[in-house]
Coordinates of C-alpha atoms in Angstrom, one line a residue:
M1 CA 20.1 -33.8 -11.8
A2 CA 16.5 -35.7 -12.4
W3 CA 18.7 -39.0 -12.8
F4 CA 20.7 -38.1 -9.6
S5 CA 17.2 -37.7 -7.8
V6 CA 16.6 -41.1 -9.0
A7 CA 19.7 -42.8 -7.6
L8 CA 19.4 -41.1 -4.3
G9 CA 15.7 -41.5 -3.9
V10 CA 15.0 -45.0 -4.5
P11 CA 17.5 -46.5 -1.7
Q12 CA 16.2 -43.9 0.5
V13 CA 12.6 -45.3 -0.3
V14 CA 13.5 -48.9 -0.2
A15 CA 16.0 -49.5 2.5
P16 CA 15.6 -46.3 4.5
G17 CA 17.2 -48.2 7.6
R18 CA 20.6 -49.0 5.8
V19 CA 21.0 -45.5 4.2
A20 CA 20.5 -44.4 8.0
R21 CA 23.4 -46.4 8.8
F22 CA 25.8 -45.3 6.1
V23 CA 25.4 -41.8 6.9
G24 CA 26.1 -42.7 10.6
V25 CA 22.8 -42.1 12.0
A26 CA 21.0 -44.7 14.6
D27 CA 19.0 -46.9 12.8
T28 CA 15.4 -46.3 14.5
K29 CA 11.8 -46.0 13.4
G30 CA 11.8 -42.1 13.6
T31 CA 15.3 -42.2 11.2
R32 CA 13.6 -44.5 9.2
A33 CA 10.7 -42.6 8.7
L34 CA 13.2 -39.2 8.1
V35 CA 14.8 -41.0 5.1
R36 CA 12.1 -42.5 3.3
A37 CA 10.4 -39.2 3.5
V38 CA 13.6 -37.5 2.1
G39 CA 13.6 -40.3 -0.7
V40 CA 9.9 -39.6 -1.8
R41 CA 11.0 -35.9 -1.8
E42 CA 14.2 -36.7 -4.0
L43 CA 11.3 -39.0 -6.4
T44 CA 8.9 -36.2 -6.8
G45 CA 11.8 -33.8 -7.5
A46 CA 13.1 -36.1 -10.6
L47 CA 9.6 -36.4 -12.3
G48 CA 9.2 -32.6 -12.0
L49 CA 13.0 -32.5 -13.4
A50 CA 12.2 -34.8 -16.5
G51 CA 9.4 -33.1 -17.2
R52 CA 8.9 -31.0 -20.8
S53 CA 8.5 -27.8 -19.2
R54 CA 11.2 -28.2 -16.4
P55 CA 10.4 -25.2 -14.8
P56 CA 12.9 -23.3 -12.4
A57 CA 10.8 -23.9 -9.2
W58 CA 11.8 -27.6 -9.3
M59 CA 15.8 -26.2 -9.1
G60 CA 15.0 -24.4 -6.3
A61 CA 12.7 -27.3 -4.3
R62 CA 16.0 -29.2 -5.1
V63 CA 17.9 -26.1 -3.3
A64 CA 15.6 -25.9 -0.7
G65 CA 15.7 -29.4 0.2
D66 CA 19.3 -29.6 0.5
A67 CA 19.3 -26.7 3.3
M68 CA 16.7 -28.9 4.9
D69 CA 19.4 -32.2 4.9
L70 CA 21.7 -29.9 6.0
A71 CA 20.4 -28.5 9.1
A72 CA 19.1 -32.1 9.5
L73 CA 22.7 -33.2 9.6
G74 CA 24.1 -30.6 12.0
L75 CA 21.7 -31.7 14.4
A76 CA 22.8 -35.0 14.3
L77 CA 26.5 -33.8 14.6
R78 CA 24.8 -33.1 18.0
D79 CA 24.1 -36.5 18.9
G80 CA 27.0 -38.4 20.7
G81 CA 25.4 -41.5 19.7
N82 CA 25.7 -41.1 16.0
D83 CA 28.6 -42.0 14.2
R84 CA 30.3 -38.4 13.6
G85 CA 32.9 -39.5 11.0
R86 CA 30.2 -40.8 8.8
L87 CA 28.2 -37.9 9.0
R88 CA 30.5 -35.3 8.6
A89 CA 31.6 -37.0 5.2
A90 CA 28.0 -36.9 4.4
T91 CA 27.3 -33.4 5.0
A92 CA 30.3 -32.7 2.8
A93 CA 28.8 -34.8 0.2
V94 CA 25.4 -32.7 0.9
A95 CA 27.5 -29.5 0.7
G96 CA 29.3 -30.4 -2.7
V97 CA 25.6 -31.2 -4.1
T98 CA 24.2 -28.1 -3.0
V99 CA 26.7 -26.0 -4.8
L100 CA 25.8 -27.6 -7.8
D101 CA 22.0 -27.2 -7.1
V102 CA 22.5 -23.6 -6.5
V103 CA 24.7 -23.4 -10.0
G104 CA 21.6 -25.1 -11.8
A105 CA 19.2 -23.0 -10.1
R106 CA 20.9 -19.6 -11.3
R107 CA 21.1 -21.1 -14.7
R108 CA 17.7 -22.1 -14.9
A109 CA 16.4 -19.0 -13.8
R110 CA 18.1 -17.3 -16.1
A111 CA 17.0 -19.5 -18.9
S112 CA 13.4 -19.0 -18.2
G113 CA 13.8 -15.1 -18.0
R114 CA 13.2 -14.7 -14.2
S115 CA 16.7 -13.3 -13.6
A116 CA 17.7 -10.0 -14.0
G117 CA 21.0 -9.9 -13.9
D118 CA 23.7 -9.9 -11.5
G119 CA 21.6 -12.4 -9.6
A120 CA 18.9 -10.3 -9.0
L121 CA 15.1 -12.2 -9.2
Q122 CA 11.9 -10.6 -10.9
G123 CA 8.7 -11.7 -9.9
W124 CA 5.1 -10.5 -10.2
A125 CA 1.6 -10.9 -8.8
A126 CA -1.8 -9.5 -9.7
V127 CA -5.5 -9.2 -7.8
T128 CA -9.0 -7.5 -8.7
V129 CA -10.4 -5.6 -5.9
N130 CA -14.0 -4.6 -5.4
R131 CA -12.8 -0.8 -5.1
S132 CA -12.0 2.4 -7.5
P133 CA -8.2 3.3 -8.3
E134 CA -8.2 5.8 -6.3
E135 CA -9.4 4.2 -2.9
A136 CA -6.9 1.3 -3.5
Y137 CA -4.2 3.8 -4.2
R138 CA -4.8 6.2 -1.4
F139 CA -4.6 3.1 1.1
W140 CA -1.6 1.9 -0.4
R141 CA 0.4 5.0 -0.5
D142 CA 0.0 5.5 2.9
L143 CA 3.2 3.3 3.2
E144 CA 2.9 3.3 7.6
R145 CA -0.2 1.3 6.6
L146 CA 1.3 -1.5 4.7
P147 CA 2.3 -3.8 7.7
S148 CA -1.6 -4.0 8.5
F149 CA -1.7 -6.6 5.4
M150 CA 2.0 -7.5 5.1
D151 CA 2.5 -10.2 7.8
H152 CA 6.5 -9.7 6.9
L153 CA 6.8 -6.4 7.7
R154 CA 7.4 -4.7 11.3
S155 CA 7.2 -1.3 10.2
V156 CA 7.8 1.4 7.8
T157 CA 8.8 4.7 9.2
V158 CA 7.8 7.7 6.5
D159 CA 10.7 10.1 6.8
G160 CA 9.7 12.7 4.0
D161 CA 10.8 13.5 0.9
G162 CA 9.5 10.6 -0.4
R163 CA 12.2 8.5 1.5
S164 CA 11.1 5.8 4.4
H165 CA 12.6 3.4 6.5
W166 CA 11.7 -0.6 6.4
V167 CA 11.7 -3.5 9.1
A168 CA 10.9 -6.8 8.0
N169 CA 11.1 -10.7 9.4
A170 CA 13.9 -12.8 7.5
P171 CA 14.3 -16.3 8.4
A172 CA 15.6 -17.8 11.8
G173 CA 13.4 -15.3 13.3
R174 CA 15.9 -12.3 12.2
T175 CA 14.9 -9.1 10.8
V176 CA 16.0 -7.2 7.7
E177 CA 16.0 -3.4 7.4
W178 CA 16.6 -0.7 4.7
D179 CA 15.8 2.8 3.2
A180 CA 13.8 3.2 -0.1
E181 CA 12.3 6.0 -2.0
L182 CA 9.2 7.0 -4.5
V183 CA 10.8 7.2 -7.8
E184 CA 7.2 7.7 -9.7
D185 CA 4.2 8.9 -7.9
R186 CA 0.6 9.0 -9.9
P187 CA -2.5 9.2 -8.0
G188 CA -4.6 6.6 -9.0
E189 CA -2.3 4.7 -11.2
V190 CA 1.1 3.6 -9.8
I191 CA 3.4 3.7 -7.0
A192 CA 7.0 2.9 -7.6
W193 CA 10.2 2.6 -5.4
R194 CA 13.5 1.7 -5.2
S195 CA 16.0 1.0 -2.2
V196 CA 18.8 3.1 -1.2
G197 CA 21.7 3.2 0.2
R198 CA 24.0 0.2 1.0
S199 CA 21.3 -2.1 2.3
R200 CA 21.6 -6.2 2.5
V201 CA 18.0 -6.1 0.5
Q202 CA 18.2 -4.2 -3.2
T203 CA 14.8 -4.3 -4.4
T204 CA 12.7 -2.2 -7.0
G205 CA 9.0 -2.5 -7.7
S206 CA 6.0 -0.7 -8.9
V207 CA 2.2 -1.0 -7.6
R208 CA -0.2 -0.1 -10.6
F209 CA -4.1 0.5 -10.3
A210 CA -5.9 0.0 -13.1
P211 CA -9.7 -0.1 -13.8
A212 CA -11.2 -3.7 -14.2
P213 CA -13.1 -4.7 -17.3
G214 CA -16.8 -4.6 -16.8
G215 CA -17.0 -2.4 -13.7
R216 CA -15.3 -4.8 -11.4
G217 CA -13.2 -3.0 -9.4
T218 CA -9.8 -2.3 -9.8
E219 CA -6.9 -4.7 -10.9
V220 CA -3.7 -4.0 -8.3
T221 CA -0.7 -5.4 -10.2
V222 CA 2.7 -5.6 -8.3
E223 CA 6.1 -5.9 -9.8
I224 CA 9.3 -6.4 -8.1
T225 CA 12.7 -7.2 -8.9
Y226 CA 15.5 -8.0 -5.8
S227 CA 18.7 -9.5 -5.1
P228 CA 18.4 -11.8 -1.9
P229 CA 21.4 -11.7 0.7
A230 CA 23.7 -14.8 0.3
G231 CA 22.4 -15.1 -3.1
A232 CA 20.2 -18.1 -5.1
L233 CA 20.9 -20.2 -1.7
G234 CA 19.6 -17.3 0.9
A235 CA 16.6 -17.2 -1.6
A236 CA 16.0 -20.8 -1.3
V237 CA 16.6 -20.8 2.3
A238 CA 14.2 -17.9 2.7
K239 CA 11.1 -19.7 0.8
L240 CA 11.6 -22.4 2.8
F241 CA 10.8 -20.6 6.1
G242 CA 8.5 -18.3 3.8
E243 CA 10.1 -14.9 4.0
E244 CA 11.0 -14.8 0.4
P245 CA 9.6 -11.6 -1.1
L246 CA 8.5 -13.5 -4.3
Q247 CA 6.3 -15.9 -2.4
Q248 CA 4.9 -12.7 0.0
V249 CA 3.6 -10.9 -2.5
K250 CA 1.0 -12.9 -3.3
D251 CA -0.1 -13.7 0.3
D252 CA 0.0 -10.0 0.7
L253 CA -2.3 -9.0 -2.4
R254 CA -4.9 -11.7 -0.9
R255 CA -4.7 -10.1 2.4
F256 CA -4.9 -6.3 0.8
K257 CA -8.1 -7.2 -1.0
Q258 CA -9.6 -8.3 2.1
V259 CA -8.9 -5.1 4.2
L260 CA -10.0 -3.2 1.3
E261 CA -13.3 -5.4 0.6
T262 CA -14.3 -6.3 4.2
G263 CA -12.2 -3.7 6.8
E264 CA -10.0 -6.8 8.1
V265 CA -8.1 -9.6 7.1
V266 CA -10.0 -13.0 7.3
R267 CA -7.4 -15.4 8.4
S268 CA -8.3 -19.3 8.6
D269 CA -7.6 -21.4 11.6
G270 CA -6.5 -24.1 9.0
S271 CA -3.8 -21.7 7.9
P272 CA -3.6 -18.4 9.3
D273 CA 0.0 -17.5 7.5
G274 CA -1.1 -18.0 4.2
S275 CA 1.1 -20.3 2.3
R276 CA 4.3 -20.4 4.2
S277 CA 6.3 -23.1 3.5
L278 CA 7.0 -24.8 7.1
R279 CA 3.8 -23.4 8.2
Q280 CA 2.0 -25.4 6.0
V281 CA 3.1 -28.5 7.7
H282 CA 1.3 -27.6 10.4
Q283 CA -2.6 -27.3 8.7
R284 CA -5.5 -28.5 10.3
P285 CA -9.0 -28.4 9.1
A286 CA -10.1 -24.9 8.6
Q287 CA -12.4 -23.0 11.2
P288 CA -12.8 -19.2 12.1
V289 CA -10.0 -17.9 14.1
G290 CA -10.8 -17.9 18.0
G291 CA -13.0 -20.7 17.7
S292 CA -12.8 -23.6 20.0
G293 CA -13.3 -25.7 17.0
R294 CA -14.9 -28.4 19.5

């Protein structure tokens, strides 16, 4: 796949106008810039795939790039000034490459140990909070307060008997809902859960609270396993739009630390939404939220 990326990237960088005309898009300054950017992305991916470690993230990035390319081609097909015949052929070719990349990403994830079987993915994140394990546990155990630091959550409604109903953001402005139940609950130590019913989101996970070395507070560790809707491709598209659970948990823990230690989430105007992929494109120099910056 590394050499394939090189074969795609070189002509896109060297002759973007010719590539644009070849796929049926008008040769303009804007399309040349876009094609050249795609070429740089391909060459960067080739370097990652050719590296010794070759982590699954590079194959995931290829799938995300394929999704972007398909979206761009879809928009181009709506423009009557473009050659739709060539565009349809290019779209079919990219779709075929996407299938190969999805298969490759899934195999690489299994080989790296990040796959939990049946397409499920695993991940974990940790943070040290300057509060006692009991304080950290109490805050997290009040499930209806989780949306205060989990930006992807719309709401959590506790139904009783250890069950709750969750509503979360999904790509393209949509939402997903599921029911969950607690399977382990030890005050000051651990909270574990799993989804129940026929939800499109099948997930299990736990958050553990342990005294940090040297009396520095509490080490909070979150582990999750989930089966993304639409499989590996769905996971890559979700990550592109900043709604992929393994990506979310890192930002969530950062905000959890801030809420417990300062009483509020401290956001930078330069990147108020954390590390969500597309929104990073619009970063600007950081400044206090609400400030004019002028």
